[in-house]
mmCIF file with all atom_site columns, C-alpha atoms in Angstrom:
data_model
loop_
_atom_site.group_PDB
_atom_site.id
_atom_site.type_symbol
_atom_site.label_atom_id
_atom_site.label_alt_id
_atom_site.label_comp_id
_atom_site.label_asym_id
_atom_site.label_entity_id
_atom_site.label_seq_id
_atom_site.pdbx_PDB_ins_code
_atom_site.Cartn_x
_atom_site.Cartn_y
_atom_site.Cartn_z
_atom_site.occupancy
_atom_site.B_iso_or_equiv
_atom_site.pdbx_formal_charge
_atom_site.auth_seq_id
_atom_site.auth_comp_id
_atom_site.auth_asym_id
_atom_site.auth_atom_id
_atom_site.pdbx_PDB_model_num
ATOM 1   C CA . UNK A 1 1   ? 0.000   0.000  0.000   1.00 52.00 ? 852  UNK A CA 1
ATOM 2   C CA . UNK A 1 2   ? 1.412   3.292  -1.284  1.00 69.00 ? 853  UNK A CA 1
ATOM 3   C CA . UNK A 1 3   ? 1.780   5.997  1.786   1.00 95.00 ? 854  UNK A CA 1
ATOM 4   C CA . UNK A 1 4   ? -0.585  8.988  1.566   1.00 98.00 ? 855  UNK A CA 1
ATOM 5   C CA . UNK A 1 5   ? 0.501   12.552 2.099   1.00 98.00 ? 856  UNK A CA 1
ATOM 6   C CA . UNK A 1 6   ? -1.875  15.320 2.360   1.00 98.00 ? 857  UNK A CA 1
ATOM 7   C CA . UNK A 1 7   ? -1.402  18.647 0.993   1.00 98.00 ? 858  UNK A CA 1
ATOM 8   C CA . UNK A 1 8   ? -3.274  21.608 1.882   1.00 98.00 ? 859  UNK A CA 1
ATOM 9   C CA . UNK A 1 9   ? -3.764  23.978 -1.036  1.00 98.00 ? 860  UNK A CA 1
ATOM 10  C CA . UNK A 1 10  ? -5.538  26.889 -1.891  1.00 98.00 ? 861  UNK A CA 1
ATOM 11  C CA . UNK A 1 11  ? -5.505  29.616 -5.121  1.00 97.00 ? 862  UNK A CA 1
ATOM 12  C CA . UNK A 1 12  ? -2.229  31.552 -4.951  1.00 97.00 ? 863  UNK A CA 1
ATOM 13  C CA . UNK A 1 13  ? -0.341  29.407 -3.164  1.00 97.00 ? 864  UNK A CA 1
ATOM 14  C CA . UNK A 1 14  ? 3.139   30.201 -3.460  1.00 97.00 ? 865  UNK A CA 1
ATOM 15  C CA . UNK A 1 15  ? 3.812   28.348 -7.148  1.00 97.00 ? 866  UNK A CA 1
ATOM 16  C CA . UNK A 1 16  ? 7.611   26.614 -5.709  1.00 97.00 ? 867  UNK A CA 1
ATOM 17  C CA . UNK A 1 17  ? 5.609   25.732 -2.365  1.00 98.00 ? 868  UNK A CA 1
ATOM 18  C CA . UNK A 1 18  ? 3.296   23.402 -4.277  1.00 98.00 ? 869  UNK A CA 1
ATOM 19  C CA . UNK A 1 19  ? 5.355   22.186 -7.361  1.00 98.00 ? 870  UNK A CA 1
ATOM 20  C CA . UNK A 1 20  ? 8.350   21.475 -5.915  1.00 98.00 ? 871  UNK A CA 1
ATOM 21  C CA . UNK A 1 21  ? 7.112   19.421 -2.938  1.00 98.00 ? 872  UNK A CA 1
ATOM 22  C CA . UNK A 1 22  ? 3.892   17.521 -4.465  1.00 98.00 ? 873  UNK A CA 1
ATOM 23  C CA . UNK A 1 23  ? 7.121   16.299 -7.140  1.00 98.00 ? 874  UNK A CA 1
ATOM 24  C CA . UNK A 1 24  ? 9.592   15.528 -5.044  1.00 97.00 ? 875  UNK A CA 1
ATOM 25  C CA . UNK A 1 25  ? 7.340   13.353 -2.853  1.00 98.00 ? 876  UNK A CA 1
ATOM 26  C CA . UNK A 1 26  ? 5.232   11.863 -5.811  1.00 97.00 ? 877  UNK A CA 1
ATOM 27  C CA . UNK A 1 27  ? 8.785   11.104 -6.797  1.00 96.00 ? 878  UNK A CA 1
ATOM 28  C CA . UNK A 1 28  ? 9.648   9.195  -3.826  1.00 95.00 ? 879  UNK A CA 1
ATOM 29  C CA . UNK A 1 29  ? 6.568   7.163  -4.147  1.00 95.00 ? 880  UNK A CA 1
ATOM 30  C CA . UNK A 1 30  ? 4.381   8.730  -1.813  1.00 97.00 ? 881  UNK A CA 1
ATOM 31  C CA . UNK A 1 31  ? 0.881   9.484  -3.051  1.00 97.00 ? 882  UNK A CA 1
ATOM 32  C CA . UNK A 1 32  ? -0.409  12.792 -2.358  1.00 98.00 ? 883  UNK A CA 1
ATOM 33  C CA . UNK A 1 33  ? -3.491  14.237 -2.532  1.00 98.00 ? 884  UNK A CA 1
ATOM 34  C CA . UNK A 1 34  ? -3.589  18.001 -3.042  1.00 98.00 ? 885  UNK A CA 1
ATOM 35  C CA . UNK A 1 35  ? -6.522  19.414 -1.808  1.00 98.00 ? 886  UNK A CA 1
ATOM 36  C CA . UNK A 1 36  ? -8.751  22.460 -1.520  1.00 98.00 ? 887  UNK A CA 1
ATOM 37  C CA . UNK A 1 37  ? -12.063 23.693 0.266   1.00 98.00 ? 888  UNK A CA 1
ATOM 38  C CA . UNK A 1 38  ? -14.652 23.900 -2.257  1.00 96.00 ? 889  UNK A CA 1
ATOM 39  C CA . UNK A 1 39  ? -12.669 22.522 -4.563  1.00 97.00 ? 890  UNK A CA 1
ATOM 40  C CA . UNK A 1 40  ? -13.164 18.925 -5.876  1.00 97.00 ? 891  UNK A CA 1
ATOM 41  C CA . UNK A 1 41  ? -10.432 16.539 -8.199  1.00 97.00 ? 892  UNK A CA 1
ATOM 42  C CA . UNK A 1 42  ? -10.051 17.953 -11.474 1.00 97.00 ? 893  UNK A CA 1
ATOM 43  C CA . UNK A 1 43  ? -10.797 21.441 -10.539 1.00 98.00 ? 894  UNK A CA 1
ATOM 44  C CA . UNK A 1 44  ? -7.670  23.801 -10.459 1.00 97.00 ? 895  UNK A CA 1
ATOM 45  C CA . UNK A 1 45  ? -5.680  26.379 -7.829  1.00 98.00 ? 896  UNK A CA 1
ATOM 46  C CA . UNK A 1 46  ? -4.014  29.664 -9.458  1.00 97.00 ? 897  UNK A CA 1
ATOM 47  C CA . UNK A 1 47  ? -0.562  29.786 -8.324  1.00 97.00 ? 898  UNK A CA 1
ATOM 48  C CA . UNK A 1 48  ? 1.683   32.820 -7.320  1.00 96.00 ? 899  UNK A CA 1
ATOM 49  C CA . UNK A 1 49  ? 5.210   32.963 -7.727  1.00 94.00 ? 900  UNK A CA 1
ATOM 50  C CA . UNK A 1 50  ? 7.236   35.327 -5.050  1.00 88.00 ? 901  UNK A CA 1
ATOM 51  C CA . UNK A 1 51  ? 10.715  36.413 -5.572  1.00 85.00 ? 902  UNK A CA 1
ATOM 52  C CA . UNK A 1 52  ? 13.222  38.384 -4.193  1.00 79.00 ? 903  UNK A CA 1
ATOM 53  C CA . UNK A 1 53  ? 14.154  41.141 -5.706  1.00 84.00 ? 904  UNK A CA 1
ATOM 54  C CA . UNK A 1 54  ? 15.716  43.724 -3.728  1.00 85.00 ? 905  UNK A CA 1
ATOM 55  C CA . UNK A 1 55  ? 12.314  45.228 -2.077  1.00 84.00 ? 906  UNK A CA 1
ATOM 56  C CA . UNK A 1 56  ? 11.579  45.344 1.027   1.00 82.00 ? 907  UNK A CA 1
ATOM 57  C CA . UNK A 1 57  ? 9.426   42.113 0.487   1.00 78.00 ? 908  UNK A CA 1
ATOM 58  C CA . UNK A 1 58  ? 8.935   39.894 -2.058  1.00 80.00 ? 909  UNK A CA 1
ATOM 59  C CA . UNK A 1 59  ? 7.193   40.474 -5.417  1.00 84.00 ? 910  UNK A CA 1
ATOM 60  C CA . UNK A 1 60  ? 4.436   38.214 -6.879  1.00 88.00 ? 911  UNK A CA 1
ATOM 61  C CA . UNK A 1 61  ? 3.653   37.010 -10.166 1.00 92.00 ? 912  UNK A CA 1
ATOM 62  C CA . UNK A 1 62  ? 0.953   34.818 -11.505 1.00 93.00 ? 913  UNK A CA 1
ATOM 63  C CA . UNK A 1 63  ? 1.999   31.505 -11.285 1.00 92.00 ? 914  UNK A CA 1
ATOM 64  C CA . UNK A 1 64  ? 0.667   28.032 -12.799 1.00 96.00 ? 915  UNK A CA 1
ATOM 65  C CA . UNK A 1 65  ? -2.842  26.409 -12.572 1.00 97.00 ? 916  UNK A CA 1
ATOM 66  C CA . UNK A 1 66  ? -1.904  23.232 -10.361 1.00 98.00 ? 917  UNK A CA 1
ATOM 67  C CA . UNK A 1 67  ? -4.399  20.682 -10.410 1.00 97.00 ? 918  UNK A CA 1
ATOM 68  C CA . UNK A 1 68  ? -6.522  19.489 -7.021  1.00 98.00 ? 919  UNK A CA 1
ATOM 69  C CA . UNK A 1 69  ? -5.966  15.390 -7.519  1.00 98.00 ? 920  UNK A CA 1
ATOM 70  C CA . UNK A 1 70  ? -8.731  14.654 -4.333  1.00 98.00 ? 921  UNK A CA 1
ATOM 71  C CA . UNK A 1 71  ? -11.847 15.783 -2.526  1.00 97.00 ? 922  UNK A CA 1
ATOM 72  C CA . UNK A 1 72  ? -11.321 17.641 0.331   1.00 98.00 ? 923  UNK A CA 1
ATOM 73  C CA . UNK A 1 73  ? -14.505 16.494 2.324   1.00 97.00 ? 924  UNK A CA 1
ATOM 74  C CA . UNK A 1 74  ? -13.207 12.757 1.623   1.00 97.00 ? 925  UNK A CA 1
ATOM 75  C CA . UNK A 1 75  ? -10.244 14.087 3.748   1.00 98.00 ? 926  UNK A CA 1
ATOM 76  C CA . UNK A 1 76  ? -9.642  11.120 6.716   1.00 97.00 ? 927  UNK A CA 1
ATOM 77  C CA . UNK A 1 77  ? -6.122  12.779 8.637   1.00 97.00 ? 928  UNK A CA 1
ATOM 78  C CA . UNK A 1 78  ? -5.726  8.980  10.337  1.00 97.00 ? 929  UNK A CA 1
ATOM 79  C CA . UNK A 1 79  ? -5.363  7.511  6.615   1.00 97.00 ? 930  UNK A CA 1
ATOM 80  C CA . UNK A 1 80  ? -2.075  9.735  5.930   1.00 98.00 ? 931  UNK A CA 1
ATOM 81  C CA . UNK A 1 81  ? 1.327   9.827  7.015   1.00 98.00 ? 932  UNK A CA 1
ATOM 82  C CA . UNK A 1 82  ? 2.119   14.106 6.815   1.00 98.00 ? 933  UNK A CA 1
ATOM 83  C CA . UNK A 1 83  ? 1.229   17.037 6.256   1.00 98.00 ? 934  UNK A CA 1
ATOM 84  C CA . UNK A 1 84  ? 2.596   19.192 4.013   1.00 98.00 ? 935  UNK A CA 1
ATOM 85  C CA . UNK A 1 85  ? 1.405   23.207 4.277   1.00 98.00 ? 936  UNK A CA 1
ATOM 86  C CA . UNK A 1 86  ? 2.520   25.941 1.270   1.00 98.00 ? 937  UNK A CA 1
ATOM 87  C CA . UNK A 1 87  ? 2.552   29.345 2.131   1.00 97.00 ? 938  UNK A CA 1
ATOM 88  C CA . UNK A 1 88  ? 1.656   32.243 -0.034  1.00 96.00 ? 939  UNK A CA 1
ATOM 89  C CA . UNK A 1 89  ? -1.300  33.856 0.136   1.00 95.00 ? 940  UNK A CA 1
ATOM 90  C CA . UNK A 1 90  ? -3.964  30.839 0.447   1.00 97.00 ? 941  UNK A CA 1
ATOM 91  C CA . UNK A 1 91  ? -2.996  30.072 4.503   1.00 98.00 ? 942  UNK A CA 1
ATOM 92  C CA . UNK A 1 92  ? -4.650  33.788 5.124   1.00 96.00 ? 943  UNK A CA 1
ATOM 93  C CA . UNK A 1 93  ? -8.247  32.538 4.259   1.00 97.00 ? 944  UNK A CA 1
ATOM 94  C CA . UNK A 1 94  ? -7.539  28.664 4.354   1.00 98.00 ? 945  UNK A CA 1
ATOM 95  C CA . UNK A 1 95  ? -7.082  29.478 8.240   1.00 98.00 ? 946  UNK A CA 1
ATOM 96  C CA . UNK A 1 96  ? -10.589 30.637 8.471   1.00 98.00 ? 947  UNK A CA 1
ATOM 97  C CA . UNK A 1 97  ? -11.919 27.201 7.540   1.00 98.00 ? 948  UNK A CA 1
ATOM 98  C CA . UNK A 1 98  ? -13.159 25.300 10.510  1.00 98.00 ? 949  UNK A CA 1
ATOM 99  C CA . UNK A 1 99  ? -12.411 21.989 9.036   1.00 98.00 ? 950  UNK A CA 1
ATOM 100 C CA . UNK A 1 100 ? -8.893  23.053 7.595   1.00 98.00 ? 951  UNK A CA 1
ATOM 101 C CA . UNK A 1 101 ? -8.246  23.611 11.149  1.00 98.00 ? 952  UNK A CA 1
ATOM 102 C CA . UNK A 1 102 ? -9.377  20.367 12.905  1.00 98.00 ? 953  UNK A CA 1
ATOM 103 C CA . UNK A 1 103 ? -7.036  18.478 10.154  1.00 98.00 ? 954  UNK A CA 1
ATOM 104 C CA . UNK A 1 104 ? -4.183  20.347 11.443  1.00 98.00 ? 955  UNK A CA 1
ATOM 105 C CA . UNK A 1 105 ? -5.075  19.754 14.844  1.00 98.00 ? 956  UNK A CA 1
ATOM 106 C CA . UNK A 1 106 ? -6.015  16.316 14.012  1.00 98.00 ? 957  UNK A CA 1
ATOM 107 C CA . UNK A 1 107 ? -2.005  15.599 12.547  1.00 98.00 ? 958  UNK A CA 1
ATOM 108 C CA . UNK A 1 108 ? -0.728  17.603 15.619  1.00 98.00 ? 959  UNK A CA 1
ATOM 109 C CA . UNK A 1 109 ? -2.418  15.041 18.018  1.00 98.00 ? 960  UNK A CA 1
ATOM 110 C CA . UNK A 1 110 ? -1.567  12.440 16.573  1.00 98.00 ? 961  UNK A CA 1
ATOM 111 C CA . UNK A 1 111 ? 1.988   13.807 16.466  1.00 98.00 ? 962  UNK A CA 1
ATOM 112 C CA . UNK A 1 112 ? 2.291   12.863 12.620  1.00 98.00 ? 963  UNK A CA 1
ATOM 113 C CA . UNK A 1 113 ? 5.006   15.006 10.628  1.00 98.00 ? 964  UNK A CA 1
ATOM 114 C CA . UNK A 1 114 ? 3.545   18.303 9.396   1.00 98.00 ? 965  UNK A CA 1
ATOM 115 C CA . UNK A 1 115 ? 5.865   20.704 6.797   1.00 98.00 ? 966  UNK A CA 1
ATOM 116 C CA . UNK A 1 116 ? 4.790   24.041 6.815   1.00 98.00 ? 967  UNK A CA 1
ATOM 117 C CA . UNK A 1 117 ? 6.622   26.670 4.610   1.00 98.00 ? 968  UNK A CA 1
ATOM 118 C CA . UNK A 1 118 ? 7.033   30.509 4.394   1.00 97.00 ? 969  UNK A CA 1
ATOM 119 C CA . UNK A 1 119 ? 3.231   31.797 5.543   1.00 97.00 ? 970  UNK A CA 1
ATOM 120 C CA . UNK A 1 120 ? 1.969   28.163 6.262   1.00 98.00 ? 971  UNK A CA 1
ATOM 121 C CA . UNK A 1 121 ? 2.622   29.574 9.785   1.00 98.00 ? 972  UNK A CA 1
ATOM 122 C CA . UNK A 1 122 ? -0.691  31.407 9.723   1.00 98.00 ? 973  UNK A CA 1
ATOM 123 C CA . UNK A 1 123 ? -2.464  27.844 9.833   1.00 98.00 ? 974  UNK A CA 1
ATOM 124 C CA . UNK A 1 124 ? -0.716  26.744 12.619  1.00 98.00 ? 975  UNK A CA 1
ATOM 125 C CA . UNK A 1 125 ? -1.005  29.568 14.552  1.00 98.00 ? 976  UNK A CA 1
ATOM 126 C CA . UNK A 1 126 ? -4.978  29.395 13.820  1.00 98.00 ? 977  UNK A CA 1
ATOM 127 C CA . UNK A 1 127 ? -4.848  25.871 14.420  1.00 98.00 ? 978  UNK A CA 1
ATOM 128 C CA . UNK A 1 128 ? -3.039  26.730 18.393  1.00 98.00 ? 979  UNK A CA 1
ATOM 129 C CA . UNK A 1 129 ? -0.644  24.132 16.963  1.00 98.00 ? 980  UNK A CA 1
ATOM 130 C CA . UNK A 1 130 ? 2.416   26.251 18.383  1.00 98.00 ? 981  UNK A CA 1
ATOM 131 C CA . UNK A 1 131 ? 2.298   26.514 22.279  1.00 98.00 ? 982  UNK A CA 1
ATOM 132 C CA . UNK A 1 132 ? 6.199   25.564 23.176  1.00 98.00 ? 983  UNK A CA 1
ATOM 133 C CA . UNK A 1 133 ? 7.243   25.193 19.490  1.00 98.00 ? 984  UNK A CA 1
ATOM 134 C CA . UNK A 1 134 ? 9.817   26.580 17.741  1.00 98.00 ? 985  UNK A CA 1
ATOM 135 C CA . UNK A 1 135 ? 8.964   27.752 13.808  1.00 98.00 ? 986  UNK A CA 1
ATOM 136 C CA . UNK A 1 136 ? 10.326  29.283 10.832  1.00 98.00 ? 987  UNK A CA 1
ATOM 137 C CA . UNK A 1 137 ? 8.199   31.152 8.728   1.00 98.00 ? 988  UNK A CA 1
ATOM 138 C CA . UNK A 1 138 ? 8.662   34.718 6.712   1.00 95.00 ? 989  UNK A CA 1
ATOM 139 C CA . UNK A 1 139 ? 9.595   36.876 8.582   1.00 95.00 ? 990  UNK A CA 1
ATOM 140 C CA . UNK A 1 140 ? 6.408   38.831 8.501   1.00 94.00 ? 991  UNK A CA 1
ATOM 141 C CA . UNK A 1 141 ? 4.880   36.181 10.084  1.00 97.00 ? 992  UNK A CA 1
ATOM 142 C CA . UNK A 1 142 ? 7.025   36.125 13.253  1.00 98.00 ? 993  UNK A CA 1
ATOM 143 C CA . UNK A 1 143 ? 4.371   38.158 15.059  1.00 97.00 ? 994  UNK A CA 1
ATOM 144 C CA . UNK A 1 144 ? 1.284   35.245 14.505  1.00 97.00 ? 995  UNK A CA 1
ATOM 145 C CA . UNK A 1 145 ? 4.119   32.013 15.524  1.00 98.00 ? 996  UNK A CA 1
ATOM 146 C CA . UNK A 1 146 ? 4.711   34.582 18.536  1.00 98.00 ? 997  UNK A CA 1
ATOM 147 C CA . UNK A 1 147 ? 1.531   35.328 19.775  1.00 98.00 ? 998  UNK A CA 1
ATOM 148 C CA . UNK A 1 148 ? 0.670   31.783 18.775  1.00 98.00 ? 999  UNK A CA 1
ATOM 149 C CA . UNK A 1 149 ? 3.129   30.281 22.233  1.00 98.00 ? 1000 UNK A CA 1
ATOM 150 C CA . UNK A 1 150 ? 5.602   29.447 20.078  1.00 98.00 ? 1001 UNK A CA 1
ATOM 151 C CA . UNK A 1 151 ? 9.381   30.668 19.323  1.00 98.00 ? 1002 UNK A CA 1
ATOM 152 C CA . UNK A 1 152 ? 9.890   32.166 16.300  1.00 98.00 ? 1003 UNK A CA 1
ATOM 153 C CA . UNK A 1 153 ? 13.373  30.713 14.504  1.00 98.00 ? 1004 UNK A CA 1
ATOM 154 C CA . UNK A 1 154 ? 14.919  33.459 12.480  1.00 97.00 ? 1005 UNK A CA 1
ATOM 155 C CA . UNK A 1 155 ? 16.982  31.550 10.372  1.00 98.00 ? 1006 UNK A CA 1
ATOM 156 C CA . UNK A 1 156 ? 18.486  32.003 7.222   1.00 97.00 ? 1007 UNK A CA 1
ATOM 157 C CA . UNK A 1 157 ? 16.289  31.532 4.231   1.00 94.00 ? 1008 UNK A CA 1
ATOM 158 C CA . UNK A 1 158 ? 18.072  28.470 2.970   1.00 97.00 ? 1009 UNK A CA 1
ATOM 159 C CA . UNK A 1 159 ? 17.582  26.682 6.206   1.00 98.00 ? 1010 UNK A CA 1
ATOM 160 C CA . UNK A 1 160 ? 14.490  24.369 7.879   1.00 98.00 ? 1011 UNK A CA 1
ATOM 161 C CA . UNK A 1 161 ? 13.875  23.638 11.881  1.00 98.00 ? 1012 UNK A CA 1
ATOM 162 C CA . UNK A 1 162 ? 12.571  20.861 13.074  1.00 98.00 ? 1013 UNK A CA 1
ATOM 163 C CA . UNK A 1 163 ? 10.939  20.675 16.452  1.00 98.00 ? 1014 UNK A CA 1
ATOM 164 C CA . UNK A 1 164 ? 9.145   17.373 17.184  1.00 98.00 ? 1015 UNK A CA 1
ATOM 165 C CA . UNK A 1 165 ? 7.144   16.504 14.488  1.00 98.00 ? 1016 UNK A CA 1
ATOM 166 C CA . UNK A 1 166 ? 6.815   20.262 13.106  1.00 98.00 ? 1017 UNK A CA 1
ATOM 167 C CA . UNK A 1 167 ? 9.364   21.169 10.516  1.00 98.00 ? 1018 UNK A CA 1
ATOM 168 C CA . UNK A 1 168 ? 9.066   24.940 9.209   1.00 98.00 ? 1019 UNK A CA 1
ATOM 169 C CA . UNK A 1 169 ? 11.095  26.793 6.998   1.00 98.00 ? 1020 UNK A CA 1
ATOM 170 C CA . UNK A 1 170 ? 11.237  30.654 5.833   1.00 97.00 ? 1021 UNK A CA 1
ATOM 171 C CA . UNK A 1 171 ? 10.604  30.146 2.647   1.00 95.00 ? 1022 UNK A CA 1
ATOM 172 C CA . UNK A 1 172 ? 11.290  27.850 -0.922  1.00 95.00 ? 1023 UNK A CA 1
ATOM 173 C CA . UNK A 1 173 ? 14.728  29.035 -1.363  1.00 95.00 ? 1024 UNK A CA 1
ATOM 174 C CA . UNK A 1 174 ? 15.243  25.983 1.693   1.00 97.00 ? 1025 UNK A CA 1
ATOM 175 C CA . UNK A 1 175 ? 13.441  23.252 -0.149  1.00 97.00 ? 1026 UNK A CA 1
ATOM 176 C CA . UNK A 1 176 ? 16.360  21.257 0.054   1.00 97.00 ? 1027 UNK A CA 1
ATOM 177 C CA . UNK A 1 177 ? 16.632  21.388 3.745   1.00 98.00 ? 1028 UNK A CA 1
ATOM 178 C CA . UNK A 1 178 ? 13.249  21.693 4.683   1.00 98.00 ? 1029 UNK A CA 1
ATOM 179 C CA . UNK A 1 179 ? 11.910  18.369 2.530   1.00 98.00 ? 1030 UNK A CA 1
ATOM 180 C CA . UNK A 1 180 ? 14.981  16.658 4.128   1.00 97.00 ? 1031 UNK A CA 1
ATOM 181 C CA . UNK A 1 181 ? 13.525  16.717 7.417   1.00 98.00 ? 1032 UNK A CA 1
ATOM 182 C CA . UNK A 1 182 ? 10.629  16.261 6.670   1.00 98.00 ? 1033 UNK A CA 1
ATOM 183 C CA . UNK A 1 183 ? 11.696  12.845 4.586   1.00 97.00 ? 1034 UNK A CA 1
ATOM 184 C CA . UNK A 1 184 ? 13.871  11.971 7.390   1.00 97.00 ? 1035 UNK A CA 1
ATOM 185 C CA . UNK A 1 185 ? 10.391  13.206 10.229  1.00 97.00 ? 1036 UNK A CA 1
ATOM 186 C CA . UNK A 1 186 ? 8.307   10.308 8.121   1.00 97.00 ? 1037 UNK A CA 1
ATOM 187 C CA . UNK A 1 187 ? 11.107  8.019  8.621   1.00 94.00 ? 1038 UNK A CA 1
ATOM 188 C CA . UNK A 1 188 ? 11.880  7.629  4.904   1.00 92.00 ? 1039 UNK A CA 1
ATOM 189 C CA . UNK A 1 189 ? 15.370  7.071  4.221   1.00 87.00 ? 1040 UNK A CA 1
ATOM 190 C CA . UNK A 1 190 ? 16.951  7.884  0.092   1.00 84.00 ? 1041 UNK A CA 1
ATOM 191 C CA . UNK A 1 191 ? 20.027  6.270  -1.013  1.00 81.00 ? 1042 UNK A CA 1
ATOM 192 C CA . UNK A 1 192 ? 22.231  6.616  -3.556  1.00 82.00 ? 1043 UNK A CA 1
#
């Protein structure tokens, strides 16, 4: 039986945040369902890609469409493995949703790995996921994993923390760190 990942998604999600992981861990064999409120499989997210370019913050461009491959009200947390969380814009409003939340809460009890990236820290502040943690996010975000409980790591954007079963990281310029954990979190082991 293939191992499920879920990934929360919602439109303009930050375009690396969603490509790059849902890949990588399709790659590895995992199966992951991408998934959206009031979205169902087939329909489609709009992406936003954020760069930077010398601003004070980052820049965004329309991204890709990236395709929802499950329903989210067939969403079971017990029948998956991890959690994987994109930031961008979508965490602002996906934190409003009630049932967004209990998933995250349901992965946190259950202490199952959950990779959030860049503003993926809004959702697990809303979920109260963060008492006695420490988490990366952007650094605009440092006030929410603050008032949250939990210790804000400002590290550099290349880099991930892991803390238990939560592995954050600033943003996707640490992809390579940040899915590293979270491979090594779901006990998953790649050789060469």
């Amino acid at each position: 039986m293939t191992k499920q990942i879920l990934m929360l998604v919602g439109d303009y999600a930050e375009d690396y945040e969603t490509m790059v992981p849902f890949q990588f861990l399709t790659a590895l064999g995992y199966d992951v369902h991408a998934v959206c409120p009031d979205k169902i499989e087939g329909d489609h997210i709009a992406t936003a890609i954020h760069d930077f370019e010398g601003e004070q913050t980052y820049s965004e461009k329309r991204g890709h469409n990236f395709a929802i491959n499950y329903n989210f009200e067939n969403v079971q947390p017990d029948q998956y493995v991890g959690l994987v969380i994109p930031g961008g814009r979508a965490p602002e409003y996906l934190r409003m949703n009630a049932r967004v939340i209990a998933i995250v809460q349901a992965f946190d009890q259950a202490k199952k790995p959950i990779a959030a990236v860049c503003h993926g820290a809004q959702i697990l502040a809303a979920a109260d996921v963060l008492k006695g943690k420490t988490c990366s996010a952007y650094p605009a975000c440092a006030a929410e994993v603050k008032l949250a409980g939990g210790t804000f790591a400002d590290i550099s954007v290349t880099d991930a923390v892991t803390d238990g079963h939560l592995i954050t990281a600033p943003a996707w310029p640490a992809h390579p760190e940040w899915l590293a954990q979270f491979i090594k979190a779901l006990g998953a082991t790649v050789q060469l």
